[in-house]
Amino acid sequence: MNHLGTNFYEAVSVILFGIGFMNLLLQNNLIKKFIGLNIMDTAVYLFLAAKGYIWGRMAPILTDGIVDASYYINPIPAGLVLTGIVVSVSVTAFSLALVQRLYKHYGTLNMDEIMKLSREEEGE
Amino acid sequence: MGEKKSVWEHLKAWVDGEEVILDADKYIVNRSKREKKNWRRNFSMEYIRGNVKLYRFLSIAISVLFIGIMLSVVNDLPEFGNPANPADNEVMERYLESGIEETGATNFVAGMILDYRAFDTFGEANVLFLAVMCVVLLLKKDQKNYSAKEEQENREDDFFDENEKRPILQIGGKLLAPLIILYGIYVILNGHLSPGGGFSGGTIIGAGLILYASAYGQKKMQTFFTFRTFTLICVGGLLTYCACKSYSFFTGANHVGFEIPKGIPGHILSAGFILPLNICVGLIVACTMYGFYALFTKGDI
C-alpha cells in the first residue's frame, strides 16, 4: 500500500489541519487562534470532499435523465460537509462573542495579558 | 427536607417544581470553601515566561508528529477517485438510483439531506439557532452590561449613519441588495432542482441584508427587521420544519395514506416537503447571519 502519490488531496488536507493546529497553539492573539480553528475545519471539508470524488463522474444532480449510480459521484460526503460548515460557523460565532466580551472587560486580545490581568484582579 | 429521600426522588421533586433547590445552603457553603482551598496550581508569571520556548518547541513538535502520523494513515487510505472504494457502497447506490422515485428531487443531495436525513438537518438548524441565542445572551445590550462610554460611542455611530454621505456604498447597496436577495430566493426555491438549497440561499440573503445594513445603518434596518421579527421568523421556521417532518414521519410510519404528492420531478412544485423545508431553513439561516452581524457591530438587532 503506497497511495501517498495519488492521495495528494488528503495529504494536503492533513498538512493544512496540522498548520491550523499549530496556529491554534502558538498564536497569542485570540482572534488569530480562532482563525487557526477555522483552518482546521476547512481541512476537514477538503478531506471529506476528496473522499467522495470518483474520477470522471458527474455532480449528484440529475443530468440527461440518467438514473444510474455509476454515473454520479458519492453524495454522502456533501451532506457531511454541510453539517461541518454549520457547526463551524456556530462555534466561531460563539467563541468570537466570548472574545468580544473579554475585550470589553480587559481591553486587550493578548492571551498572556488577559491571564496576567485576571490574576491581578483575583488579588494574588 | 426532613425525611430521607433518594437522589432520584429529589430529582423528580425538582422536575415537578415541588422542591426548588436541592440543599442550596449546604451547596453554597461547600462552593465557597472550595474557592478558599485554592486548588489551582499557581505558577508565577516569571515561571511561565521562562518556559515559553519549551512551550513553542513542544507545540511545533506535537503538530509535526501529528502531521507525520496522519500522512502515514493517508498512505494506507484507499486510492483517490477509485470507483471500487469502500466508501462508495450500496447506501450511495440507493440514494442515487431510487432517490428520484422516493423523494422527487432531481438534486440528489437535497433529497438526501431533507428527506432521508431530515432529522440531521433539523439538528443543524437547531445548532444555528442555539448559536445565535448564545450570541444574543452574550452581546445584546441591556442596562447591566452597558456603560456610559459605550452609549456615547453608539450615539456617535448613529449620528454618522444619519449624516455622513457615503455615495458609493449607499448607491451600491441600494442597487445590489435587492438583486442579491432575489438571487438568494432563487437559490432557495430551486434547491431541489439545481445546486443550492436552504443553507446557501439563506447565506446569500443574509449577505444582502448585511450590505443594506452597512450602507444605511441599523436605524433604517429596524423599520422592517426588529428583534421581534427576528425571533418570530427563527422560531416559526423551526416549528414549521418540525411540524412538516412530524407529519411525514407519522403518516409514513402508520401507513395512513395521506402522503404529500411528489409531483413531476424537475418541476418547481414537486418533491413533496423538500421545498417548504428549504424555505424554512433558508429563513432561519438568513436571520441568523444578519443577527450575527447586527449583534457583533451594534449589540442589538
XYZ file of C-alpha atoms in Angstrom:
425
model
C 0.000 0.000 0.000
C 1.600 3.199 -1.114
C -1.002 5.748 -2.097
C 0.622 8.965 -0.898
C 1.250 9.939 -4.518
C -2.382 9.519 -5.602
C -3.973 10.707 -2.361
C -2.481 14.161 -2.524
C -5.800 15.906 -1.707
C -5.975 14.005 1.565
C -2.278 14.665 2.210
C -2.761 18.406 1.688
C -5.802 18.404 3.962
C -3.817 16.653 6.705
C -0.966 19.162 6.395
C -3.499 22.015 6.492
C -5.001 20.518 9.636
C -1.563 20.439 11.253
C -0.903 24.063 10.271
C -4.216 25.111 11.778
C -3.450 23.200 14.971
C -0.017 24.839 15.216
C -1.658 28.224 14.706
C -4.134 27.436 17.486
C -1.319 26.572 19.875
C 1.235 29.250 19.001
C -0.765 32.439 18.451
C -1.214 34.793 21.368
C -3.993 36.823 19.781
C -7.357 35.195 20.470
C -8.883 36.058 17.082
C -5.860 34.530 15.317
C -6.386 31.416 17.423
C -9.905 31.086 16.060
C -8.627 31.655 12.526
C -6.449 28.596 13.187
C -9.521 26.667 14.290
C -11.251 27.635 11.035
C -8.256 26.427 9.017
C -8.635 23.068 10.768
C -12.346 22.989 9.837
C -11.514 23.756 6.203
C -9.015 20.902 6.165
C -11.765 18.528 7.289
C -14.074 19.746 4.475
C -11.316 19.166 1.938
C -10.758 15.661 3.281
C -14.466 14.763 3.116
C -14.919 16.224 -0.368
C -11.851 14.296 -1.557
C -13.236 11.061 -0.123
C -16.467 11.489 -2.082
C -14.957 12.126 -5.508
C -14.755 9.460 -8.209
C -12.799 10.009 -11.409
C -14.805 11.010 -14.469
C -18.225 11.183 -12.835
C -20.793 13.978 -12.612
C -22.027 16.044 -9.679
C -25.026 14.349 -7.999
C -27.728 16.297 -9.869
C -29.879 14.602 -12.468
C -28.304 15.198 -15.911
C -29.806 13.988 -19.220
C -32.288 11.869 -17.295
C -29.726 9.214 -16.408
C -30.642 7.353 -13.207
C -27.591 5.190 -12.663
C -25.311 5.043 -9.633
C -22.215 4.570 -11.804
C -22.739 7.977 -13.429
C -22.589 10.245 -10.355
C -20.137 10.830 -7.507
C -20.902 9.951 -3.900
C -23.451 12.446 -2.448
C -22.996 11.477 1.228
C -19.794 13.480 1.950
C -21.549 16.594 0.565
C -24.165 16.263 3.291
C -21.483 15.707 5.919
C -19.571 18.808 4.779
C -22.805 20.805 5.116
C -23.131 19.687 8.735
C -19.491 20.573 9.338
C -19.890 24.079 7.885
C -22.931 24.809 10.038
C -21.234 23.618 13.216
C -18.034 25.548 12.458
C -19.986 28.775 11.797
C -21.849 28.350 15.075
C -18.720 27.607 17.095
C -16.842 30.530 15.508
C -19.681 32.963 16.229
C -19.981 31.801 19.816
C -16.256 31.995 20.508
C -15.961 35.424 18.862
C -18.806 36.647 21.069
C -16.868 35.421 24.101
C -13.730 37.152 22.776
C -15.657 40.395 22.383
C -16.815 40.192 25.994
C -13.223 39.518 27.107
C -12.020 42.519 25.113
C -14.666 44.739 26.657
C -13.572 43.636 30.131
C -9.776 43.610 29.780
C -9.151 45.913 26.835
C -6.752 43.513 25.102
C -6.835 40.407 22.936
C -3.463 39.075 24.020
C -3.812 35.784 25.886
C -0.863 36.406 28.237
C -2.012 39.862 29.195
C -5.520 38.617 29.883
C -4.072 35.900 32.167
C -1.933 38.480 33.962
C -4.795 40.933 34.407
C -7.133 38.226 35.657
C -4.524 37.177 38.248
C -4.114 40.754 39.399
C -7.860 41.039 39.647
C -8.038 37.989 41.871
C -5.502 39.654 44.118
C -2.760 37.092 44.217
C -36.416 18.189 53.710
C -36.668 16.179 56.934
C -37.204 12.645 55.667
C -34.562 10.775 53.764
C -35.107 10.663 50.022
C -33.116 9.018 47.311
C -31.374 11.135 44.700
C -33.931 10.075 42.117
C -36.837 11.247 44.297
C -35.095 14.541 44.853
C -34.643 14.909 41.116
C -38.290 14.050 40.467
C -39.439 16.612 43.017
C -37.151 19.159 41.426
C -38.504 18.469 37.946
C -42.091 18.740 39.252
C -41.215 22.036 40.897
C -42.091 20.903 44.448
C -38.573 21.134 45.788
C -36.968 24.249 44.411
C -33.308 23.849 45.273
C -31.559 20.719 46.461
C -29.796 21.659 49.721
C -28.916 25.084 48.430
C -27.337 26.412 51.619
C -25.037 23.455 52.013
C -24.094 23.642 48.353
C -23.211 27.333 48.557
C -21.107 26.798 51.709
C -19.250 23.949 50.022
C -18.622 26.015 46.948
C -17.147 28.956 48.836
C -14.940 26.525 50.784
C -13.612 25.067 47.581
C -12.676 28.513 46.307
C -10.762 29.212 49.504
C -8.812 25.987 49.185
C -7.197 27.360 46.020
C -6.791 24.015 44.299
C -5.233 25.520 41.191
C -1.509 25.186 40.840
C -0.266 28.721 40.755
C 2.771 29.309 38.648
C 4.200 32.787 38.780
C 4.348 34.813 35.592
C 8.164 34.595 35.587
C 7.985 30.795 35.617
C 5.575 30.837 32.666
C 7.706 33.322 30.742
C 10.782 31.197 31.252
C 9.017 28.231 29.689
C 7.671 29.958 26.587
C 10.444 28.472 24.473
C 9.694 24.980 25.744
C 6.004 25.522 25.015
C 6.700 26.713 21.461
C 9.035 23.799 20.798
C 6.518 21.293 22.177
C 3.617 22.691 20.161
C 5.613 22.581 16.925
C 6.823 19.067 17.762
C 3.296 17.828 18.525
C 1.915 19.341 15.318
C 4.703 17.877 13.166
C 4.295 14.494 14.844
C 0.559 14.682 14.220
C 1.084 15.541 10.544
C 3.528 12.640 10.241
C 1.154 10.111 11.798
C -1.770 11.299 9.686
C 0.344 11.237 6.496
C 1.238 7.622 7.185
C -2.501 6.948 7.585
C -3.227 8.744 4.289
C -0.617 6.495 2.724
C -2.768 3.494 3.641
C -6.119 5.005 2.658
C -7.876 3.725 -0.473
C -6.862 5.370 -3.704
C -8.357 8.782 -4.582
C -11.188 8.668 -7.100
C -11.284 4.914 -7.453
C -14.852 3.646 -8.054
C -14.146 0.474 -6.055
C -13.520 2.337 -2.803
C -15.318 1.022 0.282
C -16.996 4.416 0.823
C -18.903 4.098 -2.454
C -21.196 1.349 -1.306
C -24.843 0.337 -1.521
C -26.009 3.348 0.564
C -24.865 5.680 -2.191
C -26.424 3.434 -4.841
C -29.727 3.511 -3.011
C -29.693 7.323 -2.751
C -28.842 7.734 -6.415
C -30.986 5.048 -8.001
C -34.234 5.282 -6.057
C -33.783 8.879 -4.883
C -35.948 10.464 -7.576
C -38.688 7.909 -7.166
C -38.772 8.182 -3.374
C -38.137 11.897 -2.810
C -38.955 13.524 -6.155
C -35.897 15.800 -6.053
C -33.548 15.922 -9.020
C -30.778 17.275 -6.782
C -29.752 14.083 -5.015
C -28.000 15.916 -2.175
C -31.173 17.911 -1.402
C -33.198 14.712 -1.494
C -30.685 13.108 0.855
C -30.354 15.854 3.453
C -34.007 16.946 3.516
C -35.775 13.623 3.107
C -33.684 10.607 4.062
C -31.681 12.519 6.679
C -34.131 15.274 7.583
C -33.568 14.892 11.321
C -29.878 15.633 10.815
C -30.743 18.885 9.039
C -33.221 19.748 11.778
C -30.371 19.346 14.254
C -28.189 21.662 12.147
C -30.898 24.335 12.097
C -31.173 23.952 15.861
C -27.402 24.320 16.254
C -27.526 27.602 14.329
C -30.474 28.811 16.408
C -28.662 27.869 19.617
C -25.522 29.705 18.467
C -27.427 32.892 17.697
C -29.234 32.630 21.030
C -25.871 32.314 22.818
C -24.595 35.394 20.962
C -27.775 37.277 21.947
C -27.178 36.214 25.546
C -23.575 37.412 25.483
C -23.738 40.576 23.399
C -27.234 42.063 23.468
C -27.353 45.447 25.169
C -29.208 45.841 28.420
C -28.869 48.123 31.420
C -26.471 45.907 33.315
C -23.706 45.352 30.777
C -23.876 48.766 29.193
C -21.589 51.582 30.242
C -21.973 55.290 29.571
C -18.929 55.254 27.301
C -20.432 52.627 25.009
C -23.671 54.556 24.874
C -21.716 57.625 23.793
C -19.948 55.622 21.076
C -23.223 54.179 19.844
C -24.790 57.608 19.675
C -21.829 58.850 17.616
C -22.207 55.864 15.275
C -25.881 56.592 14.795
C -25.081 60.244 14.136
C -22.591 59.264 11.421
C -25.037 56.771 9.932
C -27.608 59.500 9.560
C -25.480 62.431 8.481
C -22.427 61.074 6.693
C -22.592 60.850 2.924
C -21.244 57.559 1.570
C -22.455 57.693 -2.040
C -20.589 54.655 -3.422
C -21.680 52.365 -0.595
C -25.218 53.716 -0.437
C -25.951 53.676 -4.174
C -24.231 50.299 -4.487
C -26.231 48.942 -1.584
C -29.465 50.308 -2.987
C -28.852 48.714 -6.391
C -27.243 45.462 -5.319
C -29.111 44.430 -2.159
C -32.432 43.643 -3.937
C -30.603 41.688 -6.638
C -28.617 39.714 -4.065
C -31.761 38.926 -2.072
C -33.584 37.940 -5.274
C -30.735 35.595 -6.211
C -30.863 34.083 -2.722
C -34.601 33.471 -3.105
C -33.938 31.810 -6.485
C -31.305 29.528 -4.941
C -33.679 28.543 -2.120
C -36.679 27.899 -4.382
C -34.595 25.818 -6.817
C -32.916 23.865 -4.027
C -34.451 20.565 -5.118
C -33.694 21.089 -8.824
C -30.231 22.598 -9.013
C -27.170 23.172 -6.808
C -28.017 25.185 -3.718
C -30.710 24.926 -1.120
C -31.687 26.434 2.164
C -28.247 26.899 3.676
C -26.517 28.524 0.709
C -29.545 30.609 -0.318
C -30.072 31.766 3.250
C -26.457 32.860 3.480
C -26.847 34.869 0.240
C -29.975 36.607 1.593
C -28.102 37.306 4.838
C -25.272 38.884 2.812
C -27.785 41.151 1.059
C -29.264 42.243 4.388
C -25.770 42.898 5.783
C -24.896 45.033 2.730
C -28.053 47.075 3.173
C -27.482 47.480 6.908
C -23.874 48.587 6.448
C -24.923 51.149 3.814
C -27.918 52.666 5.580
C -27.337 51.943 9.255
C -29.174 49.992 11.889
C -31.938 52.578 12.347
C -33.244 52.164 8.819
C -32.981 48.381 9.087
C -35.151 48.445 12.172
C -38.089 49.822 10.213
C -38.683 46.335 8.826
C -36.421 43.976 10.759
C -36.666 44.221 14.550
C -35.768 41.739 17.253
C -39.404 40.684 17.292
C -39.449 39.735 13.593
C -36.113 38.003 14.083
C -37.426 35.754 16.874
C -40.732 35.167 15.084
C -39.042 34.063 11.846
C -36.464 31.855 13.586
C -38.899 30.110 15.935
C -41.609 29.947 13.282
C -39.213 28.362 10.796
C -38.062 25.747 13.286
C -41.628 24.920 14.341
C -42.808 24.635 10.715
C -39.905 22.324 9.939
C -40.740 20.223 12.987
C -44.445 20.059 12.082
C -43.818 19.117 8.420
C -41.379 16.371 9.291
C -43.507 15.042 12.164
C -46.446 14.814 9.751
C -44.474 12.904 7.148
C -42.932 10.556 9.717
C -46.310 9.937 11.342
C -48.164 9.180 8.117
C -45.231 7.205 6.744
C -44.812 5.008 9.810
C -48.536 4.292 10.269
C -49.419 3.775 6.579
C -52.217 6.317 6.900
C -52.062 7.174 3.240
C -52.237 10.981 3.312
C -48.878 11.394 1.702
C -47.746 14.620 0.094
C -47.820 14.228 -3.711
C -44.343 14.066 -5.206
C -45.242 15.849 -8.437
C -43.270 15.559 -11.649
C -39.508 15.583 -10.964
C -37.952 18.706 -12.451
C -40.928 20.994 -11.869
C -40.748 23.734 -9.273
C -43.757 22.427 -7.327
C -42.542 18.906 -6.773
C -40.560 16.787 -4.331
C -43.117 16.814 -1.513
C -41.892 18.605 1.578
C -38.409 19.500 0.309
C -39.447 22.955 -0.973
C -41.158 24.131 2.270
C -38.329 22.674 4.339
C -35.791 24.515 2.174
C -37.720 27.757 2.700
C -37.772 27.226 6.485
C -34.039 26.514 6.618
C -33.291 29.466 4.339
C -35.262 31.891 6.525
C -33.532 30.639 9.678
C -30.074 30.910 8.107
C -30.731 34.404 6.698
C -31.959 35.667 10.077
C -29.023 34.030 11.847
C -26.417 35.569 9.527
C -27.900 39.051 9.799
C -28.333 38.553 13.557
C -24.636 37.728 13.974
C -23.662 40.879 12.070
C -26.042 43.148 13.964
C -25.124 41.769 17.374
C -21.390 41.965 16.746
C -21.453 45.531 15.422
C -24.141 47.263 17.497
C -25.176 44.737 20.110
C -28.787 44.969 19.030
C -30.891 43.661 16.171
